[in-house]
Amino acid sequence: MKNIFIPIISVLMLAFSSSVFAEEELTVKVNQHAYFPGGQTALATWLSENLKYPQECIDKKVEGEVIVSFIVERDGSITGIHMEQSVDSKLDAEAKRVVGVMPNWVAAEMNGVKTRSRLMLPIRFTLPQTK
């Protein structure tokens, strides 16, 4: 029987870590933060279905929380993916990969106008429990 492991994903503080960019200025207040379609529960489900725990990290028993920052553009697309907190290069690469293939988000709004915003997404890699 094949064991299937779904990593535990930490998505708390996602929308609370957003900031908005003008061309050179950083504005920290928005009326509506950018969000994943369907909200945090949908994001956690999407991540658990698409995030792949690197086998080498499982073998070496590497786990922990990485934090990925990215920009949600006015059209909802994801750009500017950057590691804010690292655990292991393979976990970092997987976190960046999965953020890069996310479906479009709903963009942040300021006074009814869609605007770019930076979000920080914590992703927790937890080793599967052995029986």
PDB file of C-alpha atoms in Angstrom:
ATOM      1  CA  MET A   1       0.000   0.000   0.000  1.00  0.00           C
ATOM      2  CA  LYS A   2       1.345   3.324  -0.963  1.00  0.00           C
ATOM      3  CA  ASN A   3       1.540   5.995   1.727  1.00  0.00           C
ATOM      4  CA  ILE A   4       0.336   9.346   0.565  1.00  0.00           C
ATOM      5  CA  PHE A   5       1.497  12.304   2.574  1.00  0.00           C
ATOM      6  CA  ILE A   6      -0.074  15.696   2.465  1.00  0.00           C
ATOM      7  CA  PRO A   7       2.185  18.319   4.022  1.00  0.00           C
ATOM      8  CA  ILE A   8       0.767  20.505   6.696  1.00  0.00           C
ATOM      9  CA  ILE A   9       0.484  23.990   5.344  1.00  0.00           C
ATOM     10  CA  SER A  10       0.605  27.064   7.495  1.00  0.00           C
ATOM     11  CA  VAL A  11      -1.331  29.855   5.831  1.00  0.00           C
ATOM     12  CA  LEU A  12      -2.021  31.981   8.856  1.00  0.00           C
ATOM     13  CA  MET A  13      -1.148  35.626   8.578  1.00  0.00           C
ATOM     14  CA  LEU A  14      -1.305  35.478   4.773  1.00  0.00           C
ATOM     15  CA  ALA A  15      -3.604  38.423   4.165  1.00  0.00           C
ATOM     16  CA  PHE A  16      -2.264  40.252   7.182  1.00  0.00           C
ATOM     17  CA  SER A  17       1.173  40.572   5.614  1.00  0.00           C
ATOM     18  CA  SER A  18       0.296  42.536   2.532  1.00  0.00           C
ATOM     19  CA  SER A  19       1.574  45.851   1.320  1.00  0.00           C
ATOM     20  CA  VAL A  20       0.875  47.818  -1.829  1.00  0.00           C
ATOM     21  CA  PHE A  21       3.376  49.202  -4.315  1.00  0.00           C
ATOM     22  CA  ALA A  22       3.219  52.381  -6.323  1.00  0.00           C
ATOM     23  CA  GLU A  23       6.017  52.739  -8.861  1.00  0.00           C
ATOM     24  CA  GLU A  24       8.712  53.546  -6.290  1.00  0.00           C
ATOM     25  CA  GLU A  25       6.605  54.033  -3.170  1.00  0.00           C
ATOM     26  CA  LEU A  26       5.388  51.438  -0.746  1.00  0.00           C
ATOM     27  CA  THR A  27       1.877  52.037   0.565  1.00  0.00           C
ATOM     28  CA  VAL A  28       0.934  49.850   3.486  1.00  0.00           C
ATOM     29  CA  LYS A  29      -2.815  50.447   3.646  1.00  0.00           C
ATOM     30  CA  VAL A  30      -5.394  48.954   1.305  1.00  0.00           C
ATOM     31  CA  ASN A  31      -9.162  48.759   1.567  1.00  0.00           C
ATOM     32  CA  GLN A  32      -9.179  45.107   0.531  1.00  0.00           C
ATOM     33  CA  HIS A  33      -6.202  42.751   0.705  1.00  0.00           C
ATOM     34  CA  ALA A  34      -5.435  40.406  -2.172  1.00  0.00           C
ATOM     35  CA  TYR A  35      -6.774  36.912  -1.578  1.00  0.00           C
ATOM     36  CA  PHE A  36      -6.791  33.437  -3.069  1.00  0.00           C
ATOM     37  CA  PRO A  37     -10.110  32.619  -4.792  1.00  0.00           C
ATOM     38  CA  GLY A  38     -12.220  30.819  -2.198  1.00  0.00           C
ATOM     39  CA  GLY A  39     -10.226  32.156   0.758  1.00  0.00           C
ATOM     40  CA  GLN A  40      -7.681  30.606   3.090  1.00  0.00           C
ATOM     41  CA  THR A  41      -9.372  27.200   3.248  1.00  0.00           C
ATOM     42  CA  ALA A  42      -9.268  26.938  -0.544  1.00  0.00           C
ATOM     43  CA  LEU A  43      -5.615  28.041  -0.492  1.00  0.00           C
ATOM     44  CA  ALA A  44      -4.700  25.396   2.097  1.00  0.00           C
ATOM     45  CA  THR A  45      -6.484  22.735   0.031  1.00  0.00           C
ATOM     46  CA  TRP A  46      -4.798  23.855  -3.184  1.00  0.00           C
ATOM     47  CA  LEU A  47      -1.369  23.835  -1.533  1.00  0.00           C
ATOM     48  CA  SER A  48      -1.881  20.394   0.006  1.00  0.00           C
ATOM     49  CA  GLU A  49      -2.836  19.018  -3.416  1.00  0.00           C
ATOM     50  CA  ASN A  50       0.042  20.667  -5.298  1.00  0.00           C
ATOM     51  CA  LEU A  51       2.982  20.887  -2.896  1.00  0.00           C
ATOM     52  CA  LYS A  52       5.405  17.976  -3.203  1.00  0.00           C
ATOM     53  CA  TYR A  53       7.663  17.249  -0.224  1.00  0.00           C
ATOM     54  CA  PRO A  54      11.123  16.601  -1.728  1.00  0.00           C
ATOM     55  CA  GLN A  55      12.085  12.955  -1.144  1.00  0.00           C
ATOM     56  CA  GLU A  56      15.649  13.939  -0.257  1.00  0.00           C
ATOM     57  CA  CYS A  57      14.292  16.123   2.568  1.00  0.00           C
ATOM     58  CA  ILE A  58      12.092  13.282   3.805  1.00  0.00           C
ATOM     59  CA  ASP A  59      15.096  10.934   3.765  1.00  0.00           C
ATOM     60  CA  LYS A  60      17.235  13.458   5.673  1.00  0.00           C
ATOM     61  CA  LYS A  61      14.339  14.288   8.022  1.00  0.00           C
ATOM     62  CA  VAL A  62      14.376  17.966   7.075  1.00  0.00           C
ATOM     63  CA  GLU A  63      11.269  19.889   8.045  1.00  0.00           C
ATOM     64  CA  GLY A  64      10.329  23.420   8.992  1.00  0.00           C
ATOM     65  CA  GLU A  65       8.588  26.569   7.873  1.00  0.00           C
ATOM     66  CA  VAL A  66       9.622  28.646   4.893  1.00  0.00           C
ATOM     67  CA  ILE A  67       8.194  32.064   4.156  1.00  0.00           C
ATOM     68  CA  VAL A  68       7.691  33.102   0.547  1.00  0.00           C
ATOM     69  CA  SER A  69       6.865  36.659  -0.475  1.00  0.00           C
ATOM     70  CA  PHE A  70       5.318  37.507  -3.820  1.00  0.00           C
ATOM     71  CA  ILE A  71       3.491  40.276  -5.612  1.00  0.00           C
ATOM     72  CA  VAL A  72      -0.133  39.915  -6.651  1.00  0.00           C
ATOM     73  CA  GLU A  73      -0.449  42.079  -9.754  1.00  0.00           C
ATOM     74  CA  ARG A  74      -3.550  44.082 -10.681  1.00  0.00           C
ATOM     75  CA  ASP A  75      -4.704  41.206 -12.905  1.00  0.00           C
ATOM     76  CA  GLY A  76      -4.211  38.678 -10.068  1.00  0.00           C
ATOM     77  CA  SER A  77      -1.088  37.084 -11.521  1.00  0.00           C
ATOM     78  CA  ILE A  78       1.884  36.238  -9.278  1.00  0.00           C
ATOM     79  CA  THR A  79       5.305  37.869  -9.798  1.00  0.00           C
ATOM     80  CA  GLY A  80       8.376  38.737  -7.737  1.00  0.00           C
ATOM     81  CA  ILE A  81       8.619  35.453  -5.828  1.00  0.00           C
ATOM     82  CA  HIS A  82      11.254  35.704  -3.100  1.00  0.00           C
ATOM     83  CA  MET A  83      12.283  33.600  -0.094  1.00  0.00           C
ATOM     84  CA  GLU A  84      11.987  35.556   3.153  1.00  0.00           C
ATOM     85  CA  GLN A  85      12.789  32.627   5.452  1.00  0.00           C
ATOM     86  CA  SER A  86      14.677  29.539   4.384  1.00  0.00           C
ATOM     87  CA  VAL A  87      14.999  26.049   5.841  1.00  0.00           C
ATOM     88  CA  ASP A  88      16.666  24.026   3.095  1.00  0.00           C
ATOM     89  CA  SER A  89      17.389  24.781  -0.560  1.00  0.00           C
ATOM     90  CA  LYS A  90      15.163  21.915  -1.769  1.00  0.00           C
ATOM     91  CA  LEU A  91      12.226  23.000   0.411  1.00  0.00           C
ATOM     92  CA  ASP A  92      12.773  26.589  -0.736  1.00  0.00           C
ATOM     93  CA  ALA A  93      12.756  25.528  -4.391  1.00  0.00           C
ATOM     94  CA  GLU A  94       9.524  23.569  -3.946  1.00  0.00           C
ATOM     95  CA  ALA A  95       7.831  26.449  -2.131  1.00  0.00           C
ATOM     96  CA  LYS A  96       8.851  28.873  -4.899  1.00  0.00           C
ATOM     97  CA  ARG A  97       7.700  26.407  -7.571  1.00  0.00           C
ATOM     98  CA  VAL A  98       4.265  25.921  -6.065  1.00  0.00           C
ATOM     99  CA  VAL A  99       3.720  29.674  -5.552  1.00  0.00           C
ATOM    100  CA  GLY A 100       4.754  30.225  -9.170  1.00  0.00           C
ATOM    101  CA  VAL A 101       2.075  27.872 -10.510  1.00  0.00           C
ATOM    102  CA  MET A 102      -0.785  29.151  -8.351  1.00  0.00           C
ATOM    103  CA  PRO A 103      -3.937  30.259 -10.121  1.00  0.00           C
ATOM    104  CA  ASN A 104      -4.559  34.000 -10.259  1.00  0.00           C
ATOM    105  CA  TRP A 105      -5.552  35.698  -7.024  1.00  0.00           C
ATOM    106  CA  VAL A 106      -8.108  38.458  -6.516  1.00  0.00           C
ATOM    107  CA  ALA A 107      -6.052  41.672  -6.490  1.00  0.00           C
ATOM    108  CA  ALA A 108      -5.949  44.120  -3.586  1.00  0.00           C
ATOM    109  CA  GLU A 109      -8.017  47.288  -3.872  1.00  0.00           C
ATOM    110  CA  MET A 110      -7.440  50.834  -2.730  1.00  0.00           C
ATOM    111  CA  ASN A 111     -10.436  53.170  -3.047  1.00  0.00           C
ATOM    112  CA  GLY A 112     -12.084  50.792  -5.515  1.00  0.00           C
ATOM    113  CA  VAL A 113      -9.029  50.546  -7.781  1.00  0.00           C
ATOM    114  CA  LYS A 114      -7.157  47.263  -8.166  1.00  0.00           C
ATOM    115  CA  THR A 115      -3.550  47.617  -7.112  1.00  0.00           C
ATOM    116  CA  ARG A 116      -0.379  45.553  -6.802  1.00  0.00           C
ATOM    117  CA  SER A 117       0.349  44.096  -3.386  1.00  0.00           C
ATOM    118  CA  ARG A 118       3.053  42.009  -1.757  1.00  0.00           C
ATOM    119  CA  LEU A 119       2.033  39.041   0.366  1.00  0.00           C
ATOM    120  CA  MET A 120       4.028  36.783   2.645  1.00  0.00           C
ATOM    121  CA  LEU A 121       2.991  33.139   2.711  1.00  0.00           C
ATOM    122  CA  PRO A 122       4.326  30.790   5.390  1.00  0.00           C
ATOM    123  CA  ILE A 123       4.487  27.179   4.208  1.00  0.00           C
ATOM    124  CA  ARG A 124       5.169  24.478   6.790  1.00  0.00           C
ATOM    125  CA  PHE A 125       6.805  21.240   5.720  1.00  0.00           C
ATOM    126  CA  THR A 126       6.114  18.546   8.328  1.00  0.00           C
ATOM    127  CA  LEU A 127       7.442  15.018   7.988  1.00  0.00           C
ATOM    128  CA  PRO A 128       4.872  12.231   7.721  1.00  0.00           C
ATOM    129  CA  GLN A 129       4.157  10.358  10.932  1.00  0.00           C
ATOM    130  CA  THR A 130       5.593   6.846  10.992  1.00  0.00           C
ATOM    131  CA  LYS A 131       3.441   4.039  12.304  1.00  0.00           C
TER     132      LYS A 131
END
